[in-house]
Amino acid sequence: MKVMVCGKGGSGKSSISVIIAKILAKKKRVYLIDSDESNTLLPNLVGVKQPRAIVEYLGGRKGLFDKGEVSIVKALAKAEKGIDLSKLPSDYISYSKEGIGLVTIGKVKNFQEGCACPLNFITKTILKNLVLNDKDFVIVDTDAGVEHIGRGVEEGCDAVIVVADPTAEALSLAKTLKDAFKPLNKEFWLIINKATQDIVEIMREKAREFGLVIDGIIRFDNEVFKSCLQGKPLKANEAVEDVKVALSQIGLL
Ligand SMILES: Nc1ncnc2c1ncn2[C@@H]1O[C@H](COP(=O)(O)OP(=O)(O)O)[C@@H](O)[C@H]1O
Ligand SMILES: [Mg+2]
């Protein structure tokens, strides 16, 4: 199973991705793919050292489109047919104590370095060509917004989880993403994050206005907030309980 976690910047995509990864790692072999080209602290949240970026493995961003899908798969393929993340060289995948394998696609760091398109192309190519067994579960923590749609990254996944914080903007983006995914016939789930008691009803009403169904509500959790502030391995209390409920509801647990 390959699930992309999308949504507005700051809505909690990375935090929720890590919480999902930790919960599922108890039963599955979980890979977390960091495809956000700007934020760099996911390894801290997972509690691992930063793996080398896949874009480096492929010789850098230049000329990636010319190389094309076939040669990227060839370079990365460690299985007979397609890409097996467990066979990546050890400096390109970092394993947490729970067994979560973190893979980083690449970051845009320098002025005028160019856009993130080649990085999205790598993510798409990897997702489309992964060889997985029943126990494997891949979570892709994406960049904010809609750029990945433009590059068709979603083509390679089975389902999309949109994380929305309690804002009309986040729900509006969720609606855009839902409409964009519709032709792909993928599972689509909406999770409201950082919810406080008084706003739940307002969110439900607002979601209805957008024609959206809410599949899970994750409470504001001060431990999550503090871990992100300190850049430390993610700790969570009520958010874990709520993510478990949401995962059961959508059939992933
Ligand atoms: N359930 C939650 N409760 C409290 N704070 C949260 C929760 N989820 C995310 N946050 C906070 O929101 C901010 C953005 O989270 P992050 O996961 O980095 O979002 P994104 O990856 O969507 O940009 C961080 O400060 C994080 O601690
Ligand atoms: Mg993030």
PDB file of C-alpha atoms in Angstrom, residues 4 6 13-14 26 43-44 54 56 64 86 111 153 156 175 199 207 225 227-228:
ATOM      1  CA  MET A   4       0.425  10.132   0.017  1.00  0.00           C
ATOM      2  CA  CYS A   6      -0.998  16.047   1.264  1.00  0.00           C
ATOM      3  CA  LYS A  13       1.358  16.546   7.243  1.00  0.00           C
ATOM      4  CA  SER A  14       4.768  15.608   8.648  1.00  0.00           C
ATOM      5  CA  LYS A  26       3.964  -2.340  14.966  1.00  0.00           C
ATOM      6  CA  PRO A  43      14.587  12.927  10.354  1.00  0.00           C
ATOM      7  CA  ASN A  44      14.526  14.651  13.774  1.00  0.00           C
ATOM      8  CA  ILE A  54      18.030   9.954  -3.632  1.00  0.00           C
ATOM      9  CA  GLU A  56      22.415  12.534  -5.137  1.00  0.00           C
ATOM     10  CA  LEU A  64      17.071  14.088 -14.816  1.00  0.00           C
ATOM     11  CA  SER A  86      15.065  -2.221   1.490  1.00  0.00           C
ATOM     12  CA  PHE A 111      19.396  30.487  -4.571  1.00  0.00           C
ATOM     13  CA  VAL A 153       3.047  12.235  -8.460  1.00  0.00           C
ATOM     14  CA  GLY A 156       1.952   6.090  -8.421  1.00  0.00           C
ATOM     15  CA  LYS A 175     -11.550  20.308  -2.149  1.00  0.00           C
ATOM     16  CA  ILE A 199     -14.259  24.300  16.423  1.00  0.00           C
ATOM     17  CA  ALA A 207     -16.569  20.720   5.177  1.00  0.00           C
ATOM     18  CA  PHE A 225       3.634  20.903  19.219  1.00  0.00           C
ATOM     19  CA  SER A 227       8.453  18.110  19.750  1.00  0.00           C
ATOM     20  CA  CYS A 228       8.255  20.132  16.543  1.00  0.00           C
TER      21      CYS A 228
END
